[in-house]
Coordinates of C-alpha atoms and ligand atoms in Angstrom, one line a residue:
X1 CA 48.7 -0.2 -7.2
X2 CA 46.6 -0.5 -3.7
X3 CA 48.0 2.2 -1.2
X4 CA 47.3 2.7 2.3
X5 CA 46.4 5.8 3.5
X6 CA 47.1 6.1 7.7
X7 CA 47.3 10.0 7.7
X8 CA 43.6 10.3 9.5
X9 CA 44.9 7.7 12.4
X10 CA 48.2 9.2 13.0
X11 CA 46.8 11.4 15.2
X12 CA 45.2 9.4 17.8
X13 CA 48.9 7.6 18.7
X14 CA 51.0 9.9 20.8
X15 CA 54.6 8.5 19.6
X16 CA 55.8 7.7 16.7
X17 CA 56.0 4.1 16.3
X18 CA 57.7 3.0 13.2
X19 CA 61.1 2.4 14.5
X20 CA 60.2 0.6 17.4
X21 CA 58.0 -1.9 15.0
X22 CA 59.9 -2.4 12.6
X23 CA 62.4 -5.0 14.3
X24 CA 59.1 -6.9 15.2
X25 CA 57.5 -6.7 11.6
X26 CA 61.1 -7.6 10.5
X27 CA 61.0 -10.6 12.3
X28 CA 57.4 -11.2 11.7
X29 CA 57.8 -11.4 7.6
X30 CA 60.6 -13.4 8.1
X31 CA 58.5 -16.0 9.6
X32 CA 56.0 -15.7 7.0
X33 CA 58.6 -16.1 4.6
X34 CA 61.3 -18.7 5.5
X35 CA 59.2 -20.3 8.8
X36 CA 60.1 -20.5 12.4
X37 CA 57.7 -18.7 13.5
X38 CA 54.2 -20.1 15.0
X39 CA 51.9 -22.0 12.6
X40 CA 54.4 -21.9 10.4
X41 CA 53.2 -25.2 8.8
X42 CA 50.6 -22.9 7.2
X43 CA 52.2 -20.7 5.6
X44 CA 52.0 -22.1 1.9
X45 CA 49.9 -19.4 0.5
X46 CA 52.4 -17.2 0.8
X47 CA 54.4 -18.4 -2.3
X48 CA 50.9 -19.9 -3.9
X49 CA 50.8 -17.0 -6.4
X50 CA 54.1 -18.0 -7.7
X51 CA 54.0 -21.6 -7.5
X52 CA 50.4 -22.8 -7.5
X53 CA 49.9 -26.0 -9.5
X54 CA 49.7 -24.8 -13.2
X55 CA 48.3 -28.6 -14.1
X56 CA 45.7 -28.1 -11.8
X57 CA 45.1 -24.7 -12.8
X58 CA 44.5 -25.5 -16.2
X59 CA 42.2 -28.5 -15.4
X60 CA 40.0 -25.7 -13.1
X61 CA 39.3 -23.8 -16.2
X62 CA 38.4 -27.1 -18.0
X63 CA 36.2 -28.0 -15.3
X64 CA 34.7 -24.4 -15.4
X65 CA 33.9 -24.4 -19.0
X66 CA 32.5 -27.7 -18.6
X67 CA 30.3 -26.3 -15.9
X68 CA 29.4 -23.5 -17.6
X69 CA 28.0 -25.7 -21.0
X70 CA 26.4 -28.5 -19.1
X71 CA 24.7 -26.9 -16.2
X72 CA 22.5 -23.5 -15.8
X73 CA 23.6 -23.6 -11.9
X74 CA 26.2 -24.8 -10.2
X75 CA 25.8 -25.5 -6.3
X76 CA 28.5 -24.7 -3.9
X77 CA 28.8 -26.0 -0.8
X78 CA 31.0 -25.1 1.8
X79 CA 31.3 -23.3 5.2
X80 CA 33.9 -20.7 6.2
X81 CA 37.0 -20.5 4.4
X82 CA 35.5 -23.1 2.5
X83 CA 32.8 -20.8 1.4
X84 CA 33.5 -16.7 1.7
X85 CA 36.3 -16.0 -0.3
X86 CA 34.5 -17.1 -3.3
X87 CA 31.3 -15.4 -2.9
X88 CA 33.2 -12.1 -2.0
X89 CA 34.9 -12.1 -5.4
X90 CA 31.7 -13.1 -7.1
X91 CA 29.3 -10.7 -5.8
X92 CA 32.7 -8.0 -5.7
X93 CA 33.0 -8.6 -9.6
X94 CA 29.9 -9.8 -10.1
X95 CA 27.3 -8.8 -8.5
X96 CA 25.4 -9.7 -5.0
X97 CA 22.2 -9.5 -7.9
X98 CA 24.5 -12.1 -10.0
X99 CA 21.9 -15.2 -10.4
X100 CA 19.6 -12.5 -10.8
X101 CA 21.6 -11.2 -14.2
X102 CA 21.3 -12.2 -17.9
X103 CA 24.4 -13.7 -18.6
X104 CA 26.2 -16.7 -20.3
X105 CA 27.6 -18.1 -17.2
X106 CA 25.3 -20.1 -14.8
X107 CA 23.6 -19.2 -11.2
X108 CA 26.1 -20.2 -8.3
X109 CA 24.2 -20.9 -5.1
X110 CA 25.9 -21.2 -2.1
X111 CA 25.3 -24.0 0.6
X112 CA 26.4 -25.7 3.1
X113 CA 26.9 -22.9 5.3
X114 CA 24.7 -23.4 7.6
X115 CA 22.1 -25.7 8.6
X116 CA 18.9 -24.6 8.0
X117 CA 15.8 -26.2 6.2
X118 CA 14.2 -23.3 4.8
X119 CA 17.8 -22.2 2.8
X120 CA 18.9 -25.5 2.1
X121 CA 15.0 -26.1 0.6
X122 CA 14.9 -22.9 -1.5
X123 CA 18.4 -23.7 -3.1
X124 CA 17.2 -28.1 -3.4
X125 CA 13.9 -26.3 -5.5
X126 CA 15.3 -23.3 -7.7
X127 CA 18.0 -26.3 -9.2
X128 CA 16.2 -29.2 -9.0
X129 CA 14.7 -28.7 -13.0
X130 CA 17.4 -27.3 -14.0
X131 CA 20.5 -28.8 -15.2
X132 CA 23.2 -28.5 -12.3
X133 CA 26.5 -29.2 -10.9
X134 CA 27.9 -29.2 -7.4
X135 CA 31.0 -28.7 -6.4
X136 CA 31.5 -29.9 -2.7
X137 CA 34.3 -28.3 -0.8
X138 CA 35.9 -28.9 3.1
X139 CA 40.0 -29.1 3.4
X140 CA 39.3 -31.6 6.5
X141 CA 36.2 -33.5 4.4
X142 CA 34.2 -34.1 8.2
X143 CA 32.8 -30.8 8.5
X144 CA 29.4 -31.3 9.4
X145 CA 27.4 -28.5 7.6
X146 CA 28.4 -29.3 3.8
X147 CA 28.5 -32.9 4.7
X148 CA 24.9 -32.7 5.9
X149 CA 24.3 -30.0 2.7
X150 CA 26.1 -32.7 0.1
X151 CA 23.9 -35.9 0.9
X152 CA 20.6 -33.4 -0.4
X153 CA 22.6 -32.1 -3.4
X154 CA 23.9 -35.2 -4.3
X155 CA 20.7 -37.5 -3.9
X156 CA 19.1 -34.7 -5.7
X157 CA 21.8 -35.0 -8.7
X158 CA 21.6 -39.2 -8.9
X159 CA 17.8 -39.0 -9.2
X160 CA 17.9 -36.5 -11.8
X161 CA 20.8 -38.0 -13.7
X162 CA 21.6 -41.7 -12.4
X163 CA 24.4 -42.9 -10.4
X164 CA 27.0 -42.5 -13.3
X165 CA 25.9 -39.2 -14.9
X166 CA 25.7 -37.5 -11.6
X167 CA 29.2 -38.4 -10.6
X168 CA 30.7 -36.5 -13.7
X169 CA 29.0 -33.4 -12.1
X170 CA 30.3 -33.3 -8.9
X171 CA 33.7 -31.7 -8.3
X172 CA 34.7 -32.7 -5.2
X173 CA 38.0 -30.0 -3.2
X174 CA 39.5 -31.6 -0.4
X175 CA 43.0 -32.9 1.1
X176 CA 44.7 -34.4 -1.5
X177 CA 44.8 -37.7 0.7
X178 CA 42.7 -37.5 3.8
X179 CA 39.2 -37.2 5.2
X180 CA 35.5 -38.8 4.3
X181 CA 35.0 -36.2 1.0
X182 CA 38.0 -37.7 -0.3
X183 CA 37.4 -41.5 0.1
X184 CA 34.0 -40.7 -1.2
X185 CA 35.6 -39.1 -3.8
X186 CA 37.6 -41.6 -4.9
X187 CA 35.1 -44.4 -4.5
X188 CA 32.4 -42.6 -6.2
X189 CA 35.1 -41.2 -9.2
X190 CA 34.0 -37.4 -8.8
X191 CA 36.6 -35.2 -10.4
X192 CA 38.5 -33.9 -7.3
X193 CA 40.7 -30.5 -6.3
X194 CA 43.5 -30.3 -3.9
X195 CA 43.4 -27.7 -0.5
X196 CA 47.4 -28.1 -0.3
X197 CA 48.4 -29.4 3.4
X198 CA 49.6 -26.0 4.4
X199 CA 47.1 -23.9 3.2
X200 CA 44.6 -23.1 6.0
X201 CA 40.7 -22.8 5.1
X202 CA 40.7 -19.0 5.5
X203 CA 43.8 -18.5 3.8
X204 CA 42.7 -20.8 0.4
X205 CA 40.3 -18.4 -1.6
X206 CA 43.0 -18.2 -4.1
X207 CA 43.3 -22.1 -4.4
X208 CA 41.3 -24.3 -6.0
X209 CA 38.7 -24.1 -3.1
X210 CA 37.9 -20.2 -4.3
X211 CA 39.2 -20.5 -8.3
X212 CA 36.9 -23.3 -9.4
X213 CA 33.8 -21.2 -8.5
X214 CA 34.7 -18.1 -9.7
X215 CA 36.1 -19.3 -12.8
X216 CA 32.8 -20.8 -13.0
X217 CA 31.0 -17.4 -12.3
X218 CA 33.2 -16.1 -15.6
X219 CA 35.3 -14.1 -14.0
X220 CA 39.4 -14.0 -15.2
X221 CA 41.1 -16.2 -12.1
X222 CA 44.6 -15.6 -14.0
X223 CA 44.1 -11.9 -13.6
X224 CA 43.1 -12.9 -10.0
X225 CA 46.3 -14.4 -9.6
X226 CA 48.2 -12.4 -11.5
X227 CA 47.2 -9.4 -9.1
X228 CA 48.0 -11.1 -5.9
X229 CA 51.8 -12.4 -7.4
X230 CA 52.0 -8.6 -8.1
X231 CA 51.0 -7.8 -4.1
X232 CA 53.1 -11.1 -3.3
X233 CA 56.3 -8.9 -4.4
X234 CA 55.6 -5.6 -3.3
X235 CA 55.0 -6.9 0.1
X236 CA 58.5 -8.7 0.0
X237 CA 59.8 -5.6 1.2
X238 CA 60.4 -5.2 4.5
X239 CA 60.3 -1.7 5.6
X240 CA 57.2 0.9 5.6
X241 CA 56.4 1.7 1.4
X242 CA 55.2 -2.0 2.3
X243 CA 51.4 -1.3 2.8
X244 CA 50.7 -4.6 4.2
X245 CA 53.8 -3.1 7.3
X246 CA 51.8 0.2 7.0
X247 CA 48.6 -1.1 7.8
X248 CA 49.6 -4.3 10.4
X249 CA 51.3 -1.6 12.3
X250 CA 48.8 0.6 12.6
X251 CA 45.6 -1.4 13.4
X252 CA 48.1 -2.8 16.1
X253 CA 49.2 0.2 17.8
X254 CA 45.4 1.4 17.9
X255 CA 44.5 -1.4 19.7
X256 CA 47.1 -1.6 21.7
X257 CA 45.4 2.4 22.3
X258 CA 42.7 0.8 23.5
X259 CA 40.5 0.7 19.7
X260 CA 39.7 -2.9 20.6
X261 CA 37.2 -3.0 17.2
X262 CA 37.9 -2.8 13.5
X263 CA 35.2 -2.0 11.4
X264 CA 35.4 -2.6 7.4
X265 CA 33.7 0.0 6.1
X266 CA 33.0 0.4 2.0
X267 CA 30.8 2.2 0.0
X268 CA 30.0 -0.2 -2.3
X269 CA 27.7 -3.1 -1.6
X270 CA 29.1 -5.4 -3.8
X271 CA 32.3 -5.6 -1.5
X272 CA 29.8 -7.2 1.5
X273 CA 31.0 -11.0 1.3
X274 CA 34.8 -9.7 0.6
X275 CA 34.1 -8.0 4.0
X276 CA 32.6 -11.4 5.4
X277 CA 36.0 -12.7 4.3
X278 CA 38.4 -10.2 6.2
X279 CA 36.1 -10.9 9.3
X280 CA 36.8 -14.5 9.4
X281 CA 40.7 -13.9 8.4
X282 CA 41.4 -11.7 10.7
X283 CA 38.9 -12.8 13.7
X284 CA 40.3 -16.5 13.6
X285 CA 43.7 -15.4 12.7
X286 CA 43.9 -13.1 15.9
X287 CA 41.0 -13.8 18.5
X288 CA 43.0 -16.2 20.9
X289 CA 44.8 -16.4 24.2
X290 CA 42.3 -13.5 25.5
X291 CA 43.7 -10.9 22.9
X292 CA 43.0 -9.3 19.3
X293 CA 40.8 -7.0 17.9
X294 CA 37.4 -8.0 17.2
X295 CA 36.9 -7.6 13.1
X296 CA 33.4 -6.0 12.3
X297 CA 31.8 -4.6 8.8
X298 CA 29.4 -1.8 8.0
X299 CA 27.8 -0.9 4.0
X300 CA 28.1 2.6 3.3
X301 CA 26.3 4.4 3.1
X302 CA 23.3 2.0 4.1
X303 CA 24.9 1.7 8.0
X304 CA 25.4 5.0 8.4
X305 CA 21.8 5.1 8.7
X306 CA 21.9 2.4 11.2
X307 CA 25.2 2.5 13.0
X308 CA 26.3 5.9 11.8
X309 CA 25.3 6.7 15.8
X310 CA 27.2 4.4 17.4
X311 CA 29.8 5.1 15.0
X312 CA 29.8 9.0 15.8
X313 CA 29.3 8.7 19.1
X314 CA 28.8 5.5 21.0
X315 CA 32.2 4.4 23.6
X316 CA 35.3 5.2 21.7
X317 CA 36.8 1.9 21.0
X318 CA 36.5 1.7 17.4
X319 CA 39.0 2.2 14.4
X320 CA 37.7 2.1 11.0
X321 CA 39.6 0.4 7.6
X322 CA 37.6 2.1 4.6
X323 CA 38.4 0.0 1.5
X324 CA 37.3 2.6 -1.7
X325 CA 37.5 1.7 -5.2
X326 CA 37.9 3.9 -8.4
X327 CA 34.7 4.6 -10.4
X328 CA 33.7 2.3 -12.2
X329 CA 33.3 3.0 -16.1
X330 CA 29.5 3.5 -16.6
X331 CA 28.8 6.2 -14.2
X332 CA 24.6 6.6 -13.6
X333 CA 25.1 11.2 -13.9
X334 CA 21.8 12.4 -12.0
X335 CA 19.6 14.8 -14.3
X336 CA 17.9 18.4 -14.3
X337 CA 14.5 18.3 -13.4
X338 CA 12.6 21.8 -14.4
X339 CA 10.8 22.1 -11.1
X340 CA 13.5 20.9 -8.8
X341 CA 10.6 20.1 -6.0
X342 CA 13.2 17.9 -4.5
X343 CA 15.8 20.7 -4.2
X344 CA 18.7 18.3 -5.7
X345 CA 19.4 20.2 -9.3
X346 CA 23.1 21.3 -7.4
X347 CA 23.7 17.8 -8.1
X348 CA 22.9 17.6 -11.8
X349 CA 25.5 16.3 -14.6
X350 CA 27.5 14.8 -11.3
X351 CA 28.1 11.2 -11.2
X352 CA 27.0 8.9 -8.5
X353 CA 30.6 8.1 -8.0
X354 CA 31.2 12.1 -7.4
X355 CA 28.5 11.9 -5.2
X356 CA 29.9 8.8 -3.3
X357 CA 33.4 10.0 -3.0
X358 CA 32.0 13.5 -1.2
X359 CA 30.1 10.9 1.2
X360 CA 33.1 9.2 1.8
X361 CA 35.1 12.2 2.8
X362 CA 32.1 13.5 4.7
X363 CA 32.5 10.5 6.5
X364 CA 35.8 10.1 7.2
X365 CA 36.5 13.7 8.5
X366 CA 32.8 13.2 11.2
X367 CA 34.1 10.0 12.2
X368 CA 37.7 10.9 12.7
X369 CA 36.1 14.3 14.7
X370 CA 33.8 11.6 16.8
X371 CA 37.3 9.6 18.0
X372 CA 37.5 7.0 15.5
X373 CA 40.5 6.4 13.6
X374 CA 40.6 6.0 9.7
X375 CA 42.7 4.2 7.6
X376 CA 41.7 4.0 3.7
X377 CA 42.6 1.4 1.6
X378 CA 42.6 2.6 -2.2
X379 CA 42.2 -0.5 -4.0
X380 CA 42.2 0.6 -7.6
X381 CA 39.5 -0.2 -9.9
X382 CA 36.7 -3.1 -9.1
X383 CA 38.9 -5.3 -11.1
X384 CA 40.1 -9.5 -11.3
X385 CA 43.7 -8.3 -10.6
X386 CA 43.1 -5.5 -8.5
X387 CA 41.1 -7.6 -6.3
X388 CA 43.4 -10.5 -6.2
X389 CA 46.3 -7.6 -5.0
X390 CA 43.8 -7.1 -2.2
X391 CA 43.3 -10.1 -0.9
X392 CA 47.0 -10.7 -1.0
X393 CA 47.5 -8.0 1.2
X394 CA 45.0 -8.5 3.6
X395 CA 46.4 -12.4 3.9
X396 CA 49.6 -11.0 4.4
X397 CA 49.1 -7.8 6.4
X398 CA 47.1 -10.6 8.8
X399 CA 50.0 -12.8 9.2
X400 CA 52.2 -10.3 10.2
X401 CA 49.6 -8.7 12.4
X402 CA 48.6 -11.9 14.0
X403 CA 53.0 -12.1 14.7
X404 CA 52.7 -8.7 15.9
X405 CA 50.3 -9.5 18.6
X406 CA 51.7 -12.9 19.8
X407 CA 49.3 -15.6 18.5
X408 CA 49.9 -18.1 16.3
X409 CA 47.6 -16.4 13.4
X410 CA 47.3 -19.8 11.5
X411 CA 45.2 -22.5 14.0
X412 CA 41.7 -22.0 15.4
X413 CA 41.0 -24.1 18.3
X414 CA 38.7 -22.3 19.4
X415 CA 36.3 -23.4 16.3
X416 CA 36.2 -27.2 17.8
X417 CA 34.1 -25.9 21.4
X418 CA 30.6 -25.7 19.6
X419 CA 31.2 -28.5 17.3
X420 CA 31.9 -31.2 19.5
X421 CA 29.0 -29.8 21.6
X422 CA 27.0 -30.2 18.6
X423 CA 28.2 -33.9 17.9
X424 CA 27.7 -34.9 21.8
X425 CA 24.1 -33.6 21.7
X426 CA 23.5 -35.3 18.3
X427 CA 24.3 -38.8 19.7
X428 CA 27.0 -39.1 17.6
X429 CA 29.2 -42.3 18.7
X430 CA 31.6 -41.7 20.8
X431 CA 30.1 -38.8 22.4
X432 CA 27.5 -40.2 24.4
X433 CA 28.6 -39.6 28.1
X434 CA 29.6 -36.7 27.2
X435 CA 25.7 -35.9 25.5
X436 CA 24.2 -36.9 29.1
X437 CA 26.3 -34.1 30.7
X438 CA 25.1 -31.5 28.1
X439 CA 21.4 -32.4 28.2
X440 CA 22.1 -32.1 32.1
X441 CA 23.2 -28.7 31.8
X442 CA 20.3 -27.5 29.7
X443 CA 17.7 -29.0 32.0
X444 CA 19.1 -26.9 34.9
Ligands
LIG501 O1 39.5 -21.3 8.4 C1 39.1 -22.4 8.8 O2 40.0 -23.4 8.9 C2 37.7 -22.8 9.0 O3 36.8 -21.7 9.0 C3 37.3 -23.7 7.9 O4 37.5 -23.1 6.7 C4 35.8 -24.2 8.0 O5 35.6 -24.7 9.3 C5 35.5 -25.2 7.0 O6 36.4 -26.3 7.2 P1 36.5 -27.4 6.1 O7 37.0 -26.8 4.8 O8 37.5 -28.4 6.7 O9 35.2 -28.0 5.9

């Protein structure tokens, strides 16, 4: 079972704190469980593990099988919460060399998520003579990016395949009622997925919007569900052996210390896009009304050859989360070489994992030394349930945090600034007075 481990951050608080939080975490979980508190119209996935839609379940892992014997790739396209959760548990399972693998299952590219040529056109030419699938995904259905992604990918599809052939390969997740990707949908007959109402996009990895791919990718999503209904209970309790209170409670008394950054730090580089995840969970969750820690990530032990200095040494503002694993099973041992010319024979017969966990502890006590807190996340092995525990527990040890600090951790106005920028400077209709203003301010 994930533990938290807050016995390196401790020190740098000068009061104890639990008994003053706990009436506020109290207060906090009984908004995420029964409502009442902000948001609270988003707060569906905290039941989902329990009482996601077992019909619709079953007809993701039809879909997925069907994807996985009719097509060598399937392109996914989505941005945000529409797009990170499910890369992080394919490259955390997988592999970020997955496509790259032998393996039964098809490629899964990613698009959508951005709007450059030179991605989407390297995507468009490594499927386009292969046989594909898409599955399109936005919980609003207007979001420009994967719109602009999906007319590419599905052109490409009805040349390839005709009209009717191609519409049996897209998969279409959206509001089960609303928005363009949904009357599209309907008109067009694509098989289609539901984002519930009060699921939000960052909070949705473990609806269809994140199960559909990574069923696809071959990985177990029952396990994956199955591990986050086992988090769901633990972190019904409300008092501290809850490590979702543990770790909520500490990141917010650091900050309110003055350790305004959080950096996600693993030693494992599969766990990047998990770590892209937690950024946009817990950055959108909490960055409003001028408050909340800003989320970062580092790869261990690649950054500490890059940041490790700022890290160590640069203005003392940071705390660090380091998510660590068990090993996995096949453990690369280094060998004995006879002439040792590289001095490393005191690390024969020892495991890379051995090796890794001494860098990790090495770590933790310099960077602890050097004024940065440390709280470690053990997450158990680099398993389906394991990893569905986790992200469980950071959705839940967000909420709570986002309550702790006095946001509402479920909207994101902020996201609409550059968007409607972006609309008024691309003549969209309606937005051409406010285009002239924009194109003023640029000229000046
Ligand atoms: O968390 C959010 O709500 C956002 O990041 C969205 O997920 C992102 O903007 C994509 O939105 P949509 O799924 O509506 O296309």
């Amino acid at each position: 079972m994930l533990t938290v481990d807050t016995s390196k951050a401790g020190a740098f608080l000068t009061l104890p704190y639990e008994d003053a939080l706990a009436p506020h975490l109290t207060r906090a979980a009984n908004w995420l469980q029964n409502g009442g508190g902000k948001g609270d119209d988003f707060i569906g996935w905290v039941r989902l593990p329990e009482n996601y839609d077992r019909d619709e379940f079953a007809r993701i892992e039809k879909a997925a099988k069907k994807i996985q014997s009719d097509s060598q790739a399937l392109v996914v396209i989505g941005i945000g919460g529409s797009y990170l959760g499910a890369r992080g548990v394919i490259e955390c399972l997988g592999s970020p060399n997955y496509n790259l693998r032998k393996k039964a299952t098809p490629n899964v590219y990613f698009m959508g998520n951005g709007l450059s040529s030179a991605a989407t056109r390297e995507v468009y030419d490594l499927v386009k003579d292969v046989d594909f699938s898409v599955n399109v995904i936005s919980k609003s259905g207007t979001t420009t990016e994967p719109a602009v992604a999906f007319r590419f990918f599905k052109e490409l599809l009805e040349q390839k395949y005709g009209k009717a052939e191609a519409a049996k390969r897209i998969y279409a997740t959206t509001d089960k009622a609303r928005g363009a990707l949904k009357s599209l949908a309907d008109a067009e007959g694509y098989e289609t997925f539901v984002v519930p109402d009060d699921v939000g996009g960052r909070y949705s990895v473990l609806t269809a919007v994140g199960l559909l791919p990574i069923a696809v990718a071959g990985i177990d999503v029952g396990e994956l569900m199955g591990g986050a209904a086992d988090m769901m209970v633990k972190c019904r309790d409300n008092d501290f052996t809850n490590p979702a209170w543990q770790y909520a409670a500490m990141r917010n008394e650091l900050y309110r210390s003055g350790k305004k950054i959080e950096l996600l730090a693993c030693f494992e580089p599969s766990f990047r896009f998990m770590a892209e995840w937690w950024k946009q969970l817990y950055g959108e969750s909490e960055g409003k009304d001028n408050r909340g820690i800003f989320p970062a990530s580092v790869d261990f032990t690649a950054d500490l050859h890059s940041m490790g200095q700022y890290i160590q040494q640069g203005e003392r503002i940071l705390m660090e989360t380091v998510v660590r694993f068990d090993p996995d099973d096949d453990q690369m041992v280094v060998g004995l070489d006879e002439v040792n010319g590289d001095g490393l024979n005191f690390l024969a017969g020892k495991t890379l994992h051995e090796i890794n966990t001494q860098a990790m502890d090495g770590t933790l006590l310099a960077h602890v030394e050097g004024g940065v807190p440390n709280m470690i996340v053990r997450a158990g092995k680099r398993g389906a349930r394991e990893l569905g525990a986790l992200i469980y527990f950071f959705e839940y040890a967000c909420g709570l945090s986002g309550y702790l600090l006095g946001v509402n951790p479920f909207d994101q106005p902020g996201v609409e600034a550059y968007k409607k920028n972006m609309f008024a400077l691309l003549g969209k209709p309606g937005y051409e007075a406010m285009g002239d203003e924009l194109r003023a301010k640029l000229a000046k």
